[in-house]
Amino acid sequence: MSGRGVWLRTRARLRRFPALLADCGEQAAAYGRCVAAAAGGTAELRRDACLEEFRALRDCFARAVGPGAG
């Protein structure tokens, strides 16, 4: 039994990701700014410090690659 078909489908799906996720740039930038600010200087990055931004990015990704997308 060969897994070749599985790998071909996986590679094809991964190749589509950049185009699918291109519309999430604003959310990705906001999350990156938040993480950079939260971890800047001598501050230690704390869990959930950027939870709102992370959820917005995660939701954008889910919409981009979810059922009916692409």
Coordinates of N, CA and C in Angstrom, one line a residue:
M1 N 0.8 -1.2 0.0 CA 0.0 0.0 0.0 C 0.9 1.2 0.0
S2 N 0.7 2.1 -0.9 CA 1.5 3.3 -1.1 C 0.8 4.5 -0.5
G3 N 1.6 5.4 0.1 CA 1.1 6.6 0.6 C 1.4 7.8 -0.3
R4 N 1.8 7.5 -1.5 CA 2.2 8.5 -2.5 C 1.0 9.5 -2.7
G5 N -0.2 9.0 -2.9 CA -1.3 9.9 -3.1 C -1.6 10.9 -2.0
V6 N -1.4 10.4 -0.8 CA -1.6 11.2 0.4 C -0.6 12.4 0.3
W7 N 0.7 12.1 0.1 CA 1.7 13.1 0.0 C 1.5 14.1 -1.1
L8 N 1.0 13.6 -2.2 CA 0.7 14.5 -3.4 C -0.4 15.5 -3.0
R9 N -1.4 15.0 -2.4 CA -2.6 15.9 -2.0 C -2.1 16.9 -0.9
T10 N -1.3 16.4 0.0 CA -0.8 17.3 1.1 C 0.1 18.4 0.5
R11 N 1.0 18.0 -0.4 CA 1.8 19.0 -1.0 C 1.0 20.1 -1.8
A12 N 0.0 19.6 -2.5 CA -0.8 20.5 -3.3 C -1.6 21.5 -2.4
R13 N -2.1 21.0 -1.3 CA -2.8 21.8 -0.3 C -1.8 22.8 0.3
L14 N -0.6 22.4 0.6 CA 0.4 23.3 1.2 C 0.8 24.4 0.2
R15 N 0.9 24.1 -1.0 CA 1.3 25.1 -2.1 C 0.2 26.2 -2.2
R16 N -1.0 25.9 -1.8 CA -2.1 26.9 -1.9 C -2.1 27.8 -0.7
F17 N -1.4 27.5 0.4 CA -1.5 28.3 1.6 C -1.1 29.7 1.4
P18 N 0.0 30.0 0.8 CA 0.4 31.5 0.7 C -0.7 32.3 0.1
A19 N -1.3 31.8 -1.0 CA -2.4 32.6 -1.6 C -3.7 32.6 -0.7
L20 N -4.0 31.5 -0.1 CA -5.1 31.5 0.8 C -5.0 32.5 2.0
L21 N -3.8 32.5 2.5 CA -3.5 33.3 3.7 C -3.1 34.8 3.5
A22 N -3.0 35.1 2.2 CA -2.6 36.5 1.8 C -3.5 37.5 2.4
D23 N -4.8 37.2 2.6 CA -5.7 38.2 3.1 C -5.6 38.4 4.6
C24 N -4.7 37.7 5.2 CA -4.6 37.7 6.7 C -3.4 38.6 7.1
G25 N -2.9 39.4 6.2 CA -1.7 40.2 6.5 C -1.9 41.2 7.6
E26 N -3.1 41.8 7.6 CA -3.4 42.8 8.6 C -3.4 42.2 10.0
Q27 N -4.1 41.1 10.1 CA -4.1 40.4 11.4 C -2.8 39.9 11.9
A28 N -2.0 39.4 10.9 CA -0.6 38.9 11.2 C 0.3 40.0 11.7
A29 N 0.1 41.2 11.0 CA 0.9 42.3 11.4 C 0.5 42.8 12.8
A30 N -0.8 42.9 13.1 CA -1.2 43.3 14.4 C -0.7 42.4 15.5
Y31 N -0.8 41.1 15.3 CA -0.3 40.1 16.2 C 1.2 40.2 16.4
G32 N 1.9 40.4 15.4 CA 3.4 40.6 15.5 C 3.8 41.8 16.2
R33 N 3.1 42.9 16.0 CA 3.3 44.2 16.7 C 3.0 44.0 18.2
C34 N 1.9 43.3 18.5 CA 1.6 43.0 19.9 C 2.7 42.2 20.6
V35 N 3.1 41.1 20.0 CA 4.1 40.3 20.6 C 5.4 41.0 20.8
A36 N 5.8 41.8 19.8 CA 7.0 42.6 19.9 C 6.9 43.6 21.0
A37 N 5.8 44.3 21.2 CA 5.6 45.2 22.2 C 5.6 44.6 23.6
A38 N 4.9 43.4 23.7 CA 4.8 42.7 24.9 C 6.1 42.1 25.4
A39 N 7.0 41.8 24.5 CA 8.2 41.2 24.8 C 9.4 42.1 24.7
G40 N 9.1 43.4 24.5 CA 10.2 44.4 24.3 C 10.9 44.7 25.6
G41 N 12.1 45.2 25.4 CA 12.9 45.6 26.6 C 13.2 44.4 27.5
T42 N 13.0 44.6 28.8 CA 13.3 43.6 29.7 C 12.0 42.8 30.1
A43 N 10.9 43.2 29.5 CA 9.7 42.5 29.8 C 9.7 41.1 29.3
E44 N 9.0 40.2 30.0 CA 8.9 38.8 29.7 C 7.5 38.6 29.0
L45 N 7.4 38.0 27.9 CA 6.2 37.7 27.2 C 5.3 36.8 28.1
R46 N 4.1 37.2 28.4 CA 3.2 36.4 29.2 C 2.1 35.8 28.3
R47 N 1.7 34.6 28.8 CA 0.6 33.9 28.1 C -0.6 34.8 28.0
D48 N -1.3 34.8 26.9 CA -2.5 35.5 26.7 C -2.3 37.0 26.6
A49 N -1.0 37.5 26.5 CA -0.8 38.9 26.4 C -1.4 39.5 25.1
C50 N -1.4 38.7 24.1 CA -1.9 39.1 22.8 C -3.0 38.2 22.3
L51 N -3.8 37.8 23.2 CA -4.9 36.8 22.9 C -5.9 37.3 21.9
E52 N -6.3 38.6 22.0 CA -7.3 39.1 21.1 C -6.7 39.1 19.7
E53 N -5.4 39.6 19.5 CA -4.8 39.6 18.2 C -4.6 38.2 17.6
F54 N -4.2 37.3 18.5 CA -4.0 35.9 18.1 C -5.3 35.3 17.6
R55 N -6.4 35.5 18.3 CA -7.7 35.0 17.9 C -8.2 35.5 16.6
A56 N -7.9 36.8 16.4 CA -8.3 37.4 15.1 C -7.5 36.8 14.0
L57 N -6.2 36.5 14.2 CA -5.4 35.9 13.2 C -5.8 34.4 12.9
R58 N -6.1 33.7 14.0 CA -6.5 32.3 13.9 C -7.9 32.2 13.2
D59 N -8.8 33.2 13.5 CA -10.1 33.2 12.8 C -9.9 33.5 11.3
C60 N -9.0 34.4 11.0 CA -8.7 34.7 9.6 C -8.2 33.4 8.8
F61 N -7.2 32.8 9.5 CA -6.7 31.5 8.9 C -7.8 30.5 8.7
A62 N -8.6 30.3 9.7 CA -9.7 29.3 9.6 C -10.7 29.7 8.5
R63 N -11.0 30.9 8.3 CA -11.9 31.3 7.2 C -11.2 31.1 5.9
A64 N -9.9 31.3 5.8 CA -9.2 31.2 4.5 C -9.0 29.8 4.1
V65 N -8.8 28.8 5.0 CA -8.6 27.5 4.6 C -9.7 26.5 4.9
G66 N -10.8 27.1 5.5 CA -11.9 26.3 5.9 C -12.7 25.7 4.7
P67 N -13.8 25.0 5.0 CA -14.7 24.5 4.0 C -15.2 25.6 3.1
G68 N -15.1 25.3 1.8 CA -15.6 26.2 0.8 C -14.5 27.3 0.4
A69 N -13.4 27.3 1.0 CA -12.3 28.2 0.7 C -11.4 27.6 -0.4
G70 N -10.9 28.5 -1.2 CA -9.9 28.1 -2.2 C -10.5 27.2 -3.2

